Amino acid sequence: MKRDFLSIADWSPRELQKLVDVAADMKKRPVKYKNSLRGKSVALIFEKQSLRTHVTFDVGIYQLGGHSVYLTQSDINLGKRESVHDVSKNLERWMDAVVVRTYSHQACVDMGRYMKIPVVNALTDFEHPCQAIGDFLTMQEHLGKLKGKKLTFVGDGNNVCNSLMLMAAKVGMNFAIGCPVGYEPSQEVVKIAKGDAKKSGASIEVYHDPAEAVRDADAVYTDVWVSMGQEDEKEERLKAFNGYQVNKRLMKLARKSAVFLHCLPAHRGEEVTDDVIDSKQSVVWDESENRLHSQKAVIYTLIRK
Ligand code: CP
Ligand code: NVA
């Protein structure tokens, strides 16, 4: 049975921890894995812009001995030149897996349904599961065992937040978000996370006061206030998020040993200040590197020889 990687919610705590562990091993011993995708081809479909996810999938597949084909909207115009269904039915005849970044989460889910080959969510409006695997590897490297530690997300209850919250709940990390009223994570995701948190012993808390959310955090995370596709809402969002900036003052409320994370790209001076993102507490470049190892682990797990 083929497996997709569309949502953190679909994978068990053990399977998710295994992905993080395989990523860590690939980082330590890359040579061991170098032929594991020999003869395999992976399509990378990107409806939205990308630096990290595009480059790390491309380079990662190459490092595992496979081959990738990068397709943007100007190549295939997914859903317009040809339906998601028909594009999928073509791709499954040539490729071994498809990595896809779409606006609509449903389009990504549909591709998984239409194809006999694995589909990987490379970010939708709803989730960014590959980011979460890399970030949990990064936190594990810096904080050790994550069970019982606290991750606080400050800002928009968006795609990145959803995946982090689901992942925290699965592996037993306490999770808090500090967000403005009206920008909470989706109730559906909070409900799933709370269900998983009950089993893992974690807590899931939604605050509107960022200071309260950050108190005693072991990791403080933020993301842009205006995600891709929300450009029309820029003005109202900048107003709503005023007061939710991660700056030195806010970081002081977290634990002394706390790390700062950001999925990037960062809008310096908006959601984060230079003196935080460039500080000793910041692990953003490790996160960026770990996208490579974690995505290699995802693809390897789904289609290795
Ligand atoms: N963090 C992340 O996914 O970056 P890109 O949008 O550049 O891929
Ligand atoms: N929330 C951001 C993440 C970018 C990696 C976006 O969707 O644009």
mmCIF file of N, CA and C in Angstrom, residues 26 30-42 56-69 96 292 295-296 299-300 303-305:
data_model
loop_
_atom_site.group_PDB
_atom_site.id
_atom_site.type_symbol
_atom_site.label_atom_id
_atom_site.label_comp_id
_atom_site.label_asym_id
_atom_site.label_seq_id
_atom_site.Cartn_x
_atom_site.Cartn_y
_atom_site.Cartn_z
ATOM 1 N N MET A 26 20.708 10.403 8.604
ATOM 2 C CA MET A 26 21.150 10.833 7.263
ATOM 3 C C MET A 26 22.119 12.004 7.353
ATOM 4 N N PRO A 30 25.589 10.456 5.679
ATOM 5 C CA PRO A 30 24.914 10.598 4.386
ATOM 6 C C PRO A 30 25.300 9.523 3.369
ATOM 7 N N VAL A 31 26.546 9.041 3.453
ATOM 8 C CA VAL A 31 27.039 8.092 2.441
ATOM 9 C C VAL A 31 26.257 6.782 2.466
ATOM 10 N N LYS A 32 25.831 6.385 3.661
ATOM 11 C CA LYS A 32 25.089 5.125 3.821
ATOM 12 C C LYS A 32 23.828 5.086 2.923
ATOM 13 N N TYR A 33 23.296 6.244 2.643
ATOM 14 C CA TYR A 33 22.004 6.310 1.941
ATOM 15 C C TYR A 33 22.138 6.690 0.459
ATOM 16 N N LYS A 34 23.384 6.799 -0.010
ATOM 17 C CA LYS A 34 23.549 7.534 -1.268
ATOM 18 C C LYS A 34 22.935 6.889 -2.514
ATOM 19 N N ASN A 35 22.683 5.587 -2.485
ATOM 20 C CA ASN A 35 22.055 4.975 -3.670
ATOM 21 C C ASN A 35 20.614 4.546 -3.427
ATOM 22 N N SER A 36 20.026 5.016 -2.353
ATOM 23 C CA SER A 36 18.725 4.463 -1.971
ATOM 24 C C SER A 36 17.578 4.875 -2.894
ATOM 25 N N LEU A 37 17.787 5.889 -3.725
ATOM 26 C CA LEU A 37 16.728 6.260 -4.692
ATOM 27 C C LEU A 37 17.206 6.047 -6.137
ATOM 28 N N ARG A 38 18.223 5.200 -6.317
ATOM 29 C CA ARG A 38 18.746 5.035 -7.682
ATOM 30 C C ARG A 38 17.636 4.577 -8.635
ATOM 31 N N GLY A 39 17.524 5.259 -9.759
ATOM 32 C CA GLY A 39 16.513 4.896 -10.755
ATOM 33 C C GLY A 39 15.128 5.463 -10.451
ATOM 34 N N LYS A 40 14.998 6.233 -9.380
ATOM 35 C CA LYS A 40 13.676 6.780 -9.012
ATOM 36 C C LYS A 40 13.567 8.239 -9.462
ATOM 37 N N SER A 41 12.367 8.597 -9.929
ATOM 38 C CA SER A 41 12.112 9.978 -10.375
ATOM 39 C C SER A 41 10.992 10.595 -9.546
ATOM 40 N N VAL A 42 11.187 11.838 -9.168
ATOM 41 C CA VAL A 42 10.213 12.538 -8.319
ATOM 42 C C VAL A 42 9.847 13.869 -8.965
ATOM 43 N N THR A 56 15.947 22.084 -1.294
ATOM 44 C CA THR A 56 16.291 20.924 -0.463
ATOM 45 C C THR A 56 15.688 19.631 -0.999
ATOM 46 N N PHE A 57 14.519 19.681 -1.607
ATOM 47 C CA PHE A 57 14.008 18.454 -2.237
ATOM 48 C C PHE A 57 14.878 18.089 -3.445
ATOM 49 N N ASP A 58 15.191 19.077 -4.244
ATOM 50 C CA ASP A 58 15.974 18.821 -5.455
ATOM 51 C C ASP A 58 17.344 18.231 -5.094
ATOM 52 N N VAL A 59 18.060 18.921 -4.210
ATOM 53 C CA VAL A 59 19.401 18.470 -3.820
ATOM 54 C C VAL A 59 19.309 17.141 -3.048
ATOM 55 N N GLY A 60 18.319 17.024 -2.186
ATOM 56 C CA GLY A 60 18.173 15.808 -1.375
ATOM 57 C C GLY A 60 17.941 14.573 -2.242
ATOM 58 N N ILE A 61 17.084 14.697 -3.242
ATOM 59 C CA ILE A 61 16.790 13.560 -4.124
ATOM 60 C C ILE A 61 18.050 13.194 -4.917
ATOM 61 N N TYR A 62 18.791 14.204 -5.339
ATOM 62 C CA TYR A 62 20.063 13.973 -6.042
ATOM 63 C C TYR A 62 21.046 13.230 -5.130
ATOM 64 N N GLN A 63 21.136 13.682 -3.875
ATOM 65 C CA GLN A 63 22.085 13.043 -2.940
ATOM 66 C C GLN A 63 21.719 11.588 -2.659
ATOM 67 N N LEU A 64 20.446 11.233 -2.825
ATOM 68 C CA LEU A 64 20.029 9.842 -2.597
ATOM 69 C C LEU A 64 20.102 9.015 -3.881
ATOM 70 N N GLY A 65 20.587 9.631 -4.951
ATOM 71 C CA GLY A 65 20.768 8.895 -6.210
ATOM 72 C C GLY A 65 19.567 8.951 -7.137
ATOM 73 N N GLY A 66 18.550 9.739 -6.792
ATOM 74 C CA GLY A 66 17.366 9.851 -7.635
ATOM 75 C C GLY A 66 17.409 11.083 -8.520
ATOM 76 N N HIS A 67 16.292 11.322 -9.200
ATOM 77 C CA HIS A 67 16.212 12.392 -10.186
ATOM 78 C C HIS A 67 14.921 13.163 -9.947
ATOM 79 N N SER A 68 14.981 14.502 -10.020
ATOM 80 C CA SER A 68 13.747 15.271 -9.817
ATOM 81 C C SER A 68 13.417 16.128 -11.036
ATOM 82 N N VAL A 69 12.129 16.354 -11.234
ATOM 83 C CA VAL A 69 11.645 17.202 -12.337
ATOM 84 C C VAL A 69 10.836 18.323 -11.705
ATOM 85 N N ASP A 96 7.865 8.158 -9.538
ATOM 86 C CA ASP A 96 7.790 7.279 -8.365
ATOM 87 C C ASP A 96 7.160 7.997 -7.166
ATOM 88 N N LEU A 292 16.790 19.860 4.526
ATOM 89 C CA LEU A 292 17.412 18.913 3.594
ATOM 90 C C LEU A 292 17.352 17.496 4.168
ATOM 91 N N GLN A 295 13.649 16.132 4.657
ATOM 92 C CA GLN A 295 12.921 15.785 3.428
ATOM 93 C C GLN A 295 13.529 14.569 2.744
ATOM 94 N N LYS A 296 14.843 14.409 2.873
ATOM 95 C CA LYS A 296 15.449 13.168 2.384
ATOM 96 C C LYS A 296 14.833 11.985 3.137
ATOM 97 N N ILE A 299 11.185 11.288 1.779
ATOM 98 C CA ILE A 299 11.173 10.639 0.458
ATOM 99 C C ILE A 299 11.720 9.217 0.553
ATOM 100 N N TYR A 300 12.804 9.061 1.312
ATOM 101 C CA TYR A 300 13.422 7.745 1.507
ATOM 102 C C TYR A 300 12.417 6.776 2.138
ATOM 103 N N ILE A 303 9.695 5.868 -0.668
ATOM 104 C CA ILE A 303 9.979 5.165 -1.944
ATOM 105 C C ILE A 303 11.354 4.501 -2.044
ATOM 106 N N ARG A 304 12.017 4.275 -0.926
ATOM 107 C CA ARG A 304 13.366 3.683 -1.046
ATOM 108 C C ARG A 304 13.291 2.324 -1.716
ATOM 109 N N LYS A 305 14.453 1.897 -2.273
ATOM 110 C CA LYS A 305 14.494 0.609 -2.997
ATOM 111 C C LYS A 305 14.430 -0.556 -2.019
#
